[in-house]
mmCIF file of N, CA and C in Angstrom:
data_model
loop_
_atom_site.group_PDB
_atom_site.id
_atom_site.type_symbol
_atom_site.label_atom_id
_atom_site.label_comp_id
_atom_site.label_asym_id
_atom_site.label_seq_id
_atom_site.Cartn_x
_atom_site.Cartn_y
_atom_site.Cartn_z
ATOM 1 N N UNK A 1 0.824 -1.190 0.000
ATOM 2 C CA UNK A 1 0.000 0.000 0.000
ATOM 3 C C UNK A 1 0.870 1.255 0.000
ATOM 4 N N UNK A 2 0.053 2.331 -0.379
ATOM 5 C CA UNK A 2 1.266 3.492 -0.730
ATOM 6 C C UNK A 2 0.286 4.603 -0.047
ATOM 7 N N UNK A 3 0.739 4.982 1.065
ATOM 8 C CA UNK A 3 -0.108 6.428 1.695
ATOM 9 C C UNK A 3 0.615 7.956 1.233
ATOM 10 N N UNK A 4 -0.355 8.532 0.465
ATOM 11 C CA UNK A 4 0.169 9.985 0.245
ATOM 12 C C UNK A 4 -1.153 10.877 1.117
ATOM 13 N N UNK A 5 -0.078 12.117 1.285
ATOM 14 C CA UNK A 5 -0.510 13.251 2.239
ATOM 15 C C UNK A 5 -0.269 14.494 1.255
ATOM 16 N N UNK A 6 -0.928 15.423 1.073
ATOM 17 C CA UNK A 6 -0.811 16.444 0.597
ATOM 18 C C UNK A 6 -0.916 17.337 1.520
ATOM 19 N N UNK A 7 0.111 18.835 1.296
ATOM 20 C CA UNK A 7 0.036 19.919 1.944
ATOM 21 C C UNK A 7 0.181 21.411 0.909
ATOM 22 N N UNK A 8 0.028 22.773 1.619
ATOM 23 C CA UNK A 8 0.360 23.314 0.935
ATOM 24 C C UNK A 8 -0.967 23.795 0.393
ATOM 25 N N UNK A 9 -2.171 23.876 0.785
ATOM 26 C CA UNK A 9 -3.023 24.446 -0.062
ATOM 27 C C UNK A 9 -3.557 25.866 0.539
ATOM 28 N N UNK A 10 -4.394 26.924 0.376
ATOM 29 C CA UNK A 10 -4.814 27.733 0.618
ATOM 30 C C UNK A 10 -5.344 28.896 -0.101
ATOM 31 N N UNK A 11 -5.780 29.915 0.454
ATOM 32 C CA UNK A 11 -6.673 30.689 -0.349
ATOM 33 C C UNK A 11 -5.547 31.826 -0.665
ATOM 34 N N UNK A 12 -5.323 32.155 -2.306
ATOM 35 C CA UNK A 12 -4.219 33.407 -2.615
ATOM 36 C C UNK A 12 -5.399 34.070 -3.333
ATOM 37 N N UNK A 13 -4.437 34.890 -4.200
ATOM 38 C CA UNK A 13 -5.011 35.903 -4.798
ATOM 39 C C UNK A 13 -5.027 35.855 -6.311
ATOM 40 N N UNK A 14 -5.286 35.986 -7.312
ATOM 41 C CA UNK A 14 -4.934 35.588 -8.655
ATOM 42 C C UNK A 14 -4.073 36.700 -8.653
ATOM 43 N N UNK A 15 -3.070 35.748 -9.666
ATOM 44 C CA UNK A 15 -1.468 36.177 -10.253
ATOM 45 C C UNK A 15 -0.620 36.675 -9.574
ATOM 46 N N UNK A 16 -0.809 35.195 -8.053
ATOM 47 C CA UNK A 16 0.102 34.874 -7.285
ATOM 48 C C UNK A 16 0.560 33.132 -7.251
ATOM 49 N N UNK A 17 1.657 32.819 -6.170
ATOM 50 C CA UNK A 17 1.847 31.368 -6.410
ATOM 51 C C UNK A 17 1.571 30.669 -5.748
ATOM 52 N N UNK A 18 1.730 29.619 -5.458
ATOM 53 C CA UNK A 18 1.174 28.260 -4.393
ATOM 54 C C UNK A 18 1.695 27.237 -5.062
ATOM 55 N N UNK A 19 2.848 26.570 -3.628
ATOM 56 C CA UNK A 19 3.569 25.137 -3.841
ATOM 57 C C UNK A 19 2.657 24.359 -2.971
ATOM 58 N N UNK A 20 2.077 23.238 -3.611
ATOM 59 C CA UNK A 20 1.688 21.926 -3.173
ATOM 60 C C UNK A 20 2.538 20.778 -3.032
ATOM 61 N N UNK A 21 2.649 19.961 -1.827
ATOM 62 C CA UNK A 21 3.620 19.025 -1.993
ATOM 63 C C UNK A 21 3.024 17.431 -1.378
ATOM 64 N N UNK A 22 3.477 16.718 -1.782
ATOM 65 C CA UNK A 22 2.992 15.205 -1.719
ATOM 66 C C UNK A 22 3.898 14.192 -0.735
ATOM 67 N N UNK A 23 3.608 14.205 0.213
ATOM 68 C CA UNK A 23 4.864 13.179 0.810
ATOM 69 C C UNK A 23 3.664 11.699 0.646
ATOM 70 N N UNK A 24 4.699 10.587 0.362
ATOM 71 C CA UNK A 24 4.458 9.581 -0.124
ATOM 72 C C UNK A 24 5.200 8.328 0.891
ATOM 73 N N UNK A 25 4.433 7.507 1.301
ATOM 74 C CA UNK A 25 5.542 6.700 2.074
ATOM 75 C C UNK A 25 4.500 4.689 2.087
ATOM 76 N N UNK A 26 5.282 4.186 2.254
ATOM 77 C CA UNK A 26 4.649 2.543 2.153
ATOM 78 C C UNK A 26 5.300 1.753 0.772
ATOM 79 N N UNK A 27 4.333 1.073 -0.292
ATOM 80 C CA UNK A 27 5.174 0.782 -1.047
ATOM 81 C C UNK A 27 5.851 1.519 -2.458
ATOM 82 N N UNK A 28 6.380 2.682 -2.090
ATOM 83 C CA UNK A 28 6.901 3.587 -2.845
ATOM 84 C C UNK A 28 7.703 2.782 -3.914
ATOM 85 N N UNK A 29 8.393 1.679 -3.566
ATOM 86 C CA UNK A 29 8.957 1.049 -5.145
ATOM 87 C C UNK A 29 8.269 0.638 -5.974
ATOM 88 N N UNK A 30 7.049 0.208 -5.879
ATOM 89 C CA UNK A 30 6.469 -0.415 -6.910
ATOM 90 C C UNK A 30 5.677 0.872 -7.753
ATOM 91 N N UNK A 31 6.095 2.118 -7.339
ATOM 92 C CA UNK A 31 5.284 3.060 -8.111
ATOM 93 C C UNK A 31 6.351 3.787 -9.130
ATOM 94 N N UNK A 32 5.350 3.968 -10.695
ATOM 95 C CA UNK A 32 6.188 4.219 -11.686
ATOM 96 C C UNK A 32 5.604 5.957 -12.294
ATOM 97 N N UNK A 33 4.211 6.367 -11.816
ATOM 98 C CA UNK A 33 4.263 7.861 -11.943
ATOM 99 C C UNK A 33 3.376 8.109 -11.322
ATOM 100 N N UNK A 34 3.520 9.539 -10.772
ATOM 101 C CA UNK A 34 2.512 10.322 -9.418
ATOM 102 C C UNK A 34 2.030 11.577 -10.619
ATOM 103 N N UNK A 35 1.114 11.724 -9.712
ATOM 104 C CA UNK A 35 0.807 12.718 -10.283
ATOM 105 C C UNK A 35 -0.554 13.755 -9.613
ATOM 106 N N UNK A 36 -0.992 15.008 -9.838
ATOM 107 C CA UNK A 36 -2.029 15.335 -9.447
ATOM 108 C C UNK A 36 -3.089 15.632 -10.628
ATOM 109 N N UNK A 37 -4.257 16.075 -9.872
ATOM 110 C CA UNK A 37 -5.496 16.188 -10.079
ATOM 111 C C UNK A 37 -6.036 16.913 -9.363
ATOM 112 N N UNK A 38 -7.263 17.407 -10.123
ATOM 113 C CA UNK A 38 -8.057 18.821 -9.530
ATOM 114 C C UNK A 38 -9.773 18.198 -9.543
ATOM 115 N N UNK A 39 -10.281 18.834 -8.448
ATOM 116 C CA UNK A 39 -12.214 18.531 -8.824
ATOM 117 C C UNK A 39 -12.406 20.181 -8.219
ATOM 118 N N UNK A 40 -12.846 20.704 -9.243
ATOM 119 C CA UNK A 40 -13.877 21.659 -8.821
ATOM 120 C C UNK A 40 -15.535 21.501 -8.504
ATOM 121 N N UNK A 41 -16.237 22.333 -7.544
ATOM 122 C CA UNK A 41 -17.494 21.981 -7.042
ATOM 123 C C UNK A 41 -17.996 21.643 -8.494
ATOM 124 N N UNK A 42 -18.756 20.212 -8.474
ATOM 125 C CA UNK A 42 -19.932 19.786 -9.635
ATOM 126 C C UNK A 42 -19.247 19.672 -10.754
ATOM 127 N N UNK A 43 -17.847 19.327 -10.805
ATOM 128 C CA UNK A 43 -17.021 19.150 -11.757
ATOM 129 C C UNK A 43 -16.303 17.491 -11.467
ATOM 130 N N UNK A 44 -16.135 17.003 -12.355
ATOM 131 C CA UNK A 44 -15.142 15.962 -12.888
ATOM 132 C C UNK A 44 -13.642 15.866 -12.477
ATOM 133 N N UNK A 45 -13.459 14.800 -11.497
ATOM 134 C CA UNK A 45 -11.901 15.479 -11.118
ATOM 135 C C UNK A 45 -10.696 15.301 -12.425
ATOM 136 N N UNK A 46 -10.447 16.144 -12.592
ATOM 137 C CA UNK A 46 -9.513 15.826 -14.342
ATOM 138 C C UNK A 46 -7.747 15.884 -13.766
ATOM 139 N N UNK A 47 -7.383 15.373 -14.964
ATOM 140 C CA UNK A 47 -5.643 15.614 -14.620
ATOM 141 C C UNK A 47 -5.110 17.144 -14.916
ATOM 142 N N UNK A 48 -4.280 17.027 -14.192
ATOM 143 C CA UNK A 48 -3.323 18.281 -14.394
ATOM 144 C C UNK A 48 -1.826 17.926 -14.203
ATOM 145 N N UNK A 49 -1.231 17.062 -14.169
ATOM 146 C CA UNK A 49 0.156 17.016 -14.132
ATOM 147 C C UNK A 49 1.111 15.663 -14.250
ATOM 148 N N UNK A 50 1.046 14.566 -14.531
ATOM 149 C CA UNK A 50 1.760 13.855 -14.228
ATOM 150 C C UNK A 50 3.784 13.987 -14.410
ATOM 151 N N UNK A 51 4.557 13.279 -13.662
ATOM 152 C CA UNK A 51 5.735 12.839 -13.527
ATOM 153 C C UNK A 51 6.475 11.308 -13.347
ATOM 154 N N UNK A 52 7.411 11.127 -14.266
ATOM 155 C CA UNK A 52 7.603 9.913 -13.959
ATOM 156 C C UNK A 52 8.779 9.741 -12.270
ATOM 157 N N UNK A 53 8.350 8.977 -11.610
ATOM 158 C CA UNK A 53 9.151 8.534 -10.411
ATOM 159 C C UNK A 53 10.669 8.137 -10.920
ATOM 160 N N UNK A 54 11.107 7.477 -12.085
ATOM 161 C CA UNK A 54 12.286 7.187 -11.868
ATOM 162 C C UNK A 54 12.681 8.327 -12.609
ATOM 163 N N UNK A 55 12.581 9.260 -13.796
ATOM 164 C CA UNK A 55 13.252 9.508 -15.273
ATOM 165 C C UNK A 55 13.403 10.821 -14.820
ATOM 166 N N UNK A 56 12.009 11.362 -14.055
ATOM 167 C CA UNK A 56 11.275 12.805 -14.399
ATOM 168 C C UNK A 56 10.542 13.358 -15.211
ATOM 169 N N UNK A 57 10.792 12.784 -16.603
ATOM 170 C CA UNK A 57 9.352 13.285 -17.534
ATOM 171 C C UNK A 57 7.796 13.305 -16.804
ATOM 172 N N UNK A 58 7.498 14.631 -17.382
ATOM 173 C CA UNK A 58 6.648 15.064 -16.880
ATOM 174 C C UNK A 58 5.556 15.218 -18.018
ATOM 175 N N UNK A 59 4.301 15.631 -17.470
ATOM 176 C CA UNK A 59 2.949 16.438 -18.779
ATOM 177 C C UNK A 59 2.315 17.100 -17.545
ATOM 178 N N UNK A 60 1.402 17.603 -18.689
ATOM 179 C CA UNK A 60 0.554 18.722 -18.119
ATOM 180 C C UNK A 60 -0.555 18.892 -18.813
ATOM 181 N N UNK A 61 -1.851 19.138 -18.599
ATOM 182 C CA UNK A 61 -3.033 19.518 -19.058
ATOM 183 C C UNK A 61 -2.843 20.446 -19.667
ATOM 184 N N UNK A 62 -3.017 20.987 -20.670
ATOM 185 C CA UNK A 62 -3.026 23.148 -21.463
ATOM 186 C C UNK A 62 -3.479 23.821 -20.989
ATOM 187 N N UNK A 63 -4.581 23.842 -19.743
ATOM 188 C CA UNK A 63 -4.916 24.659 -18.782
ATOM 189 C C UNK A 63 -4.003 25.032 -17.812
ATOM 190 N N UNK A 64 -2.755 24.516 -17.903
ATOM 191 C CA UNK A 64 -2.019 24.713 -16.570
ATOM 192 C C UNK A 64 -0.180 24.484 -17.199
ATOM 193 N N UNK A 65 -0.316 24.008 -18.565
ATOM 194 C CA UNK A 65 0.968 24.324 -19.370
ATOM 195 C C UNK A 65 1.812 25.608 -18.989
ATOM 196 N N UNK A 66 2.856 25.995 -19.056
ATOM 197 C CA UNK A 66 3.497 27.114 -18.692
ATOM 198 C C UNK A 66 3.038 27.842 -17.408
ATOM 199 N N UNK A 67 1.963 27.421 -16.666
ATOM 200 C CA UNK A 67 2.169 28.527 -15.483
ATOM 201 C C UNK A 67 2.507 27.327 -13.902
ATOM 202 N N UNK A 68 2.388 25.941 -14.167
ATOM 203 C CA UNK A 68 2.518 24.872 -13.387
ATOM 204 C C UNK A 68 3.823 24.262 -13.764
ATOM 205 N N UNK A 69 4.291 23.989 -12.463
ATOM 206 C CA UNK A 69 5.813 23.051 -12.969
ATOM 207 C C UNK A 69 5.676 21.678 -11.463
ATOM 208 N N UNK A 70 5.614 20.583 -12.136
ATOM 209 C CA UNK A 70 5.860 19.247 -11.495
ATOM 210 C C UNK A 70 7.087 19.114 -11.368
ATOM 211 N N UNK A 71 7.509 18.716 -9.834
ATOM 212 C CA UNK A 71 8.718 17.714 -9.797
ATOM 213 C C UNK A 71 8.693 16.776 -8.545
ATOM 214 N N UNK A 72 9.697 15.829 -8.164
ATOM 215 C CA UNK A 72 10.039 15.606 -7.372
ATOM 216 C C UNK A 72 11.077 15.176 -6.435
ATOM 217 N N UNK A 73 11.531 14.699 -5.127
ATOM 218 C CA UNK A 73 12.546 14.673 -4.437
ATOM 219 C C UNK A 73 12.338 13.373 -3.964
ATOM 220 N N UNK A 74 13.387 12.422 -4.664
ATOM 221 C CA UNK A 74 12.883 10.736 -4.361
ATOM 222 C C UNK A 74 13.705 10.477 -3.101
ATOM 223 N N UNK A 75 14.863 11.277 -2.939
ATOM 224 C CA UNK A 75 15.082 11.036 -1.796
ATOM 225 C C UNK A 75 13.978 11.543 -0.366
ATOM 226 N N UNK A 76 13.483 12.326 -0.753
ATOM 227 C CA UNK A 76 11.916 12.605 0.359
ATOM 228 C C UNK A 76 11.042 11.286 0.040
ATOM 229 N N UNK A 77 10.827 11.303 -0.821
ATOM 230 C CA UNK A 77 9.504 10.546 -1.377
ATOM 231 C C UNK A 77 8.970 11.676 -1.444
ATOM 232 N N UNK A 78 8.852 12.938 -2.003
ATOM 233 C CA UNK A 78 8.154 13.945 -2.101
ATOM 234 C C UNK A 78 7.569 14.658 -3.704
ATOM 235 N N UNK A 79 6.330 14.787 -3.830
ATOM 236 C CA UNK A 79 6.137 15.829 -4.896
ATOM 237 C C UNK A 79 5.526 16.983 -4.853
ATOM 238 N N UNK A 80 6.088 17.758 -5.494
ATOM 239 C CA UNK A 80 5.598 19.049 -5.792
ATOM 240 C C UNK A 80 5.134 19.083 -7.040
ATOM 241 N N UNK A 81 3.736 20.177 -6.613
ATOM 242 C CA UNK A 81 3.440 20.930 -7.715
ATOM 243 C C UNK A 81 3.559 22.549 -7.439
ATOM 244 N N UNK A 82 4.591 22.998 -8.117
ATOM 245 C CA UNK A 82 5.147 24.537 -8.567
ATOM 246 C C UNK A 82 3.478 25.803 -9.324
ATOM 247 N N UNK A 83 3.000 25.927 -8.397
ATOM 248 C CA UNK A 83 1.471 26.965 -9.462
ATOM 249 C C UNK A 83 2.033 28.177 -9.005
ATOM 250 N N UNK A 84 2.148 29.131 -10.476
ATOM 251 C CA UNK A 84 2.339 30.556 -10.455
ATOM 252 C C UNK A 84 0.882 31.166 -11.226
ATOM 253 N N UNK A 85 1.090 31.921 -11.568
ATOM 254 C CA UNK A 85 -0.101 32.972 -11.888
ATOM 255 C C UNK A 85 -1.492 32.410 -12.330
ATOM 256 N N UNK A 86 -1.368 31.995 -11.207
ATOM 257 C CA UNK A 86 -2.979 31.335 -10.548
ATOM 258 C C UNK A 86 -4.101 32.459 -10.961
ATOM 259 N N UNK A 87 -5.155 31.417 -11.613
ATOM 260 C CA UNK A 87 -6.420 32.125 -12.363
ATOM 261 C C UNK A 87 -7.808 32.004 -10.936
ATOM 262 N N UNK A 88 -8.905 32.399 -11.311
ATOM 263 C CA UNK A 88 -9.591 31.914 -10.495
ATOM 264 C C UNK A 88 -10.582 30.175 -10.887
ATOM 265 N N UNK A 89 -10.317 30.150 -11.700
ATOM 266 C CA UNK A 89 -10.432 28.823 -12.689
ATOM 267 C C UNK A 89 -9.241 27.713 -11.891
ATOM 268 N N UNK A 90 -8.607 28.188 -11.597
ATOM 269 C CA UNK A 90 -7.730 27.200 -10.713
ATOM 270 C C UNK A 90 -8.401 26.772 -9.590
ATOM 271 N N UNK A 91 -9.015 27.248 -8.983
ATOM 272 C CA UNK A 91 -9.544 26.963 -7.692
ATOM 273 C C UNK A 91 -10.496 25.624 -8.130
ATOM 274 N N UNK A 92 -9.790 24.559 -6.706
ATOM 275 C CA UNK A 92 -10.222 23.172 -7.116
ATOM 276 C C UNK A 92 -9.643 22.508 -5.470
ATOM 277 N N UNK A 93 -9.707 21.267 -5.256
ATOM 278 C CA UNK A 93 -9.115 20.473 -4.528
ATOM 279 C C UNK A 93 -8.323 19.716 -4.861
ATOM 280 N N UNK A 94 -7.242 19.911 -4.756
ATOM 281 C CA UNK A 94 -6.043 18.788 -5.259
ATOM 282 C C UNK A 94 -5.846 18.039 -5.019
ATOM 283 N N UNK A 95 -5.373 16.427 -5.798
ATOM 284 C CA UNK A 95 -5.089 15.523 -4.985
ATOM 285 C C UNK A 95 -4.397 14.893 -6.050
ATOM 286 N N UNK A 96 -3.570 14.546 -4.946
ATOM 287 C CA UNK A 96 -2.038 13.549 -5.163
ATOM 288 C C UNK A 96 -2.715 11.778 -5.719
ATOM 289 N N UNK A 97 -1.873 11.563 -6.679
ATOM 290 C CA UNK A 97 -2.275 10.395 -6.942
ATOM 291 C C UNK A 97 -0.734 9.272 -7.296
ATOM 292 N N UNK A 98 -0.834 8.018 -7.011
ATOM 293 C CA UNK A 98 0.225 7.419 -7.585
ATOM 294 C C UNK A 98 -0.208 6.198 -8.057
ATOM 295 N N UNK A 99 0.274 5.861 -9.604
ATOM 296 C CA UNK A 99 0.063 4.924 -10.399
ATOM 297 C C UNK A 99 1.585 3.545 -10.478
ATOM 298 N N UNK A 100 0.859 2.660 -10.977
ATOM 299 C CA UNK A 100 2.531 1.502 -10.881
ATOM 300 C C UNK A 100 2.397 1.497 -12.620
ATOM 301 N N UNK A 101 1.297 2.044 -13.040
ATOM 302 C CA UNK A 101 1.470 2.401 -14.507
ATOM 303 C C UNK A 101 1.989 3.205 -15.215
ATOM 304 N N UNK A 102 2.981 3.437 -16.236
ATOM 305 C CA UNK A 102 3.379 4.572 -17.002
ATOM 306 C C UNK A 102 3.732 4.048 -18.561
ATOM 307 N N UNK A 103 2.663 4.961 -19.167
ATOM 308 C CA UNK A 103 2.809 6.492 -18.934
ATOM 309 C C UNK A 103 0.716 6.522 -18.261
ATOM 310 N N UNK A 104 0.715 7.400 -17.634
ATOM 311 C CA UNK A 104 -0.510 7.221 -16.879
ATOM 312 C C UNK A 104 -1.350 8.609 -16.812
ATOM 313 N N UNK A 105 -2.382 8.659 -17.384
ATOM 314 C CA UNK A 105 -2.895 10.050 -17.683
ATOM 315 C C UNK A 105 -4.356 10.121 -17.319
ATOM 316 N N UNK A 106 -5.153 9.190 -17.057
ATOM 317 C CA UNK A 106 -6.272 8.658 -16.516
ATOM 318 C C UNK A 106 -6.440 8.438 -14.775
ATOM 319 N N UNK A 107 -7.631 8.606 -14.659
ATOM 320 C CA UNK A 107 -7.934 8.253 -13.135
ATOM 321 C C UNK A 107 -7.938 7.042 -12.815
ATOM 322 N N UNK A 108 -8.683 6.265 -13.894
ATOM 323 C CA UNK A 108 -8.535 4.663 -13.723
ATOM 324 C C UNK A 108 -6.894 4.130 -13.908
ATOM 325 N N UNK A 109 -5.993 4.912 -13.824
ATOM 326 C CA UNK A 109 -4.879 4.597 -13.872
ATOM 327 C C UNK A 109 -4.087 4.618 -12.861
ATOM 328 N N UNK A 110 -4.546 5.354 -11.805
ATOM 329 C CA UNK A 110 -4.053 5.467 -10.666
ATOM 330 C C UNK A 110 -5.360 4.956 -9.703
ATOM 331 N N UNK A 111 -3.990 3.994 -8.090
ATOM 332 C CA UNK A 111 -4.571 3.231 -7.860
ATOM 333 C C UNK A 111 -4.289 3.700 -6.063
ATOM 334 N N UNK A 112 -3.550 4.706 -5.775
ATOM 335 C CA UNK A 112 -3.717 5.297 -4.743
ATOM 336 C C UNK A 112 -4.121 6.825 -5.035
ATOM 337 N N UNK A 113 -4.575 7.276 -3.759
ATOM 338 C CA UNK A 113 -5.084 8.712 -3.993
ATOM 339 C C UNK A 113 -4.732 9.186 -2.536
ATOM 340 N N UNK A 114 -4.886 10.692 -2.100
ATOM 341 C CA UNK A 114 -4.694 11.428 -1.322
ATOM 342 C C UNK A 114 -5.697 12.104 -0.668
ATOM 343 N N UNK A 115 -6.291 12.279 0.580
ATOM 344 C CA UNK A 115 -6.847 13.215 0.675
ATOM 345 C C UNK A 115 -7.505 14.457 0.230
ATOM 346 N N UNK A 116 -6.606 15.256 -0.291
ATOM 347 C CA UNK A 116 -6.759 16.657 -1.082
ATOM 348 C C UNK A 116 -5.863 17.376 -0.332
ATOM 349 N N UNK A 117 -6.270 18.725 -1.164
ATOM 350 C CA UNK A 117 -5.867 19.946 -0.511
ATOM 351 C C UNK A 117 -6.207 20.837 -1.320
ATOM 352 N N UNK A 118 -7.453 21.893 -0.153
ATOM 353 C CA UNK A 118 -8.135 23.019 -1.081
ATOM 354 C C UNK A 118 -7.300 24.572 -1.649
ATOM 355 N N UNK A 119 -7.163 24.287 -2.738
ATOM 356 C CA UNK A 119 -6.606 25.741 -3.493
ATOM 357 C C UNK A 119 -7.917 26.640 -3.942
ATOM 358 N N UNK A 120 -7.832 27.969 -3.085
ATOM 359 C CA UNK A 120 -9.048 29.014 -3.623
ATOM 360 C C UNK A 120 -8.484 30.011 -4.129
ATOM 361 N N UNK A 121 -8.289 30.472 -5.164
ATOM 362 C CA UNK A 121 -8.045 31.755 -5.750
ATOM 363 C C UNK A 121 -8.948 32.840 -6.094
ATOM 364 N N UNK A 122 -8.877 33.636 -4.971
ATOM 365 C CA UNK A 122 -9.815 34.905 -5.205
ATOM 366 C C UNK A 122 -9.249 35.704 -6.843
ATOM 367 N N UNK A 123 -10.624 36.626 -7.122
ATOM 368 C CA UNK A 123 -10.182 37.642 -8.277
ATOM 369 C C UNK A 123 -10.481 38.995 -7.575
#
């Protein structure tokens, strides 16, 4: 089993930043990409970022291309997600996900999940 925790969320301001981060701990070897995801109220939780655990290749949704940057610190077991000039369209609940699949871009692809963590961006 693989328990992730997310931190790092809160209410900013649009076209400001907010680091989210993922600590990950249990069976962390058998996982091959993490990644997050967003649900806004009465919305579909969709992807926004994946990374691979061993390589680093990364993606990104086009909603969040150039202003989001994924990485992580395997010596933590940690991921970040890097959000700069946060829209109010950003505002969602995040959540950390980790797949033993890659390349993995689907929800049914990932087989642990996280809690959340609420990002609100006022305008």
């Amino acid at each position: 089993q693989v328990q992730l925790l997310e931190s790092g969320g809160g209410l900013v301001q649009t076209g400001t930043s907010l680091r989210l981060s993922c600590a990950a701990s249990g069976g962390i070897s058998s996982v091959l990409t993490m990644a997050w995801f967003r649900q806004a109220p009465g919305q579909d939780r969709e992807f926004v970022s994946a990374i691979r655990w061993d390589g680093g290749t990364s993606t990104y949704a086009d909603s969040v291309k150039g202003r989001f940057t994924i990485s992580r610190d395997n010596a933590k077991n940690t991921m970040y997600l890097q959000m700069t000039s946060l829209k109010p369209e950003d505002t969602a609940v995040y959540y950390c996900a980790a797949s033993r699949l890659s390349p993995a871009m689907w929800k049914n692809d990932y087989a642990y999940w996280g809690q959340g963590t609420q990002v609100t961006v006022s305008s």
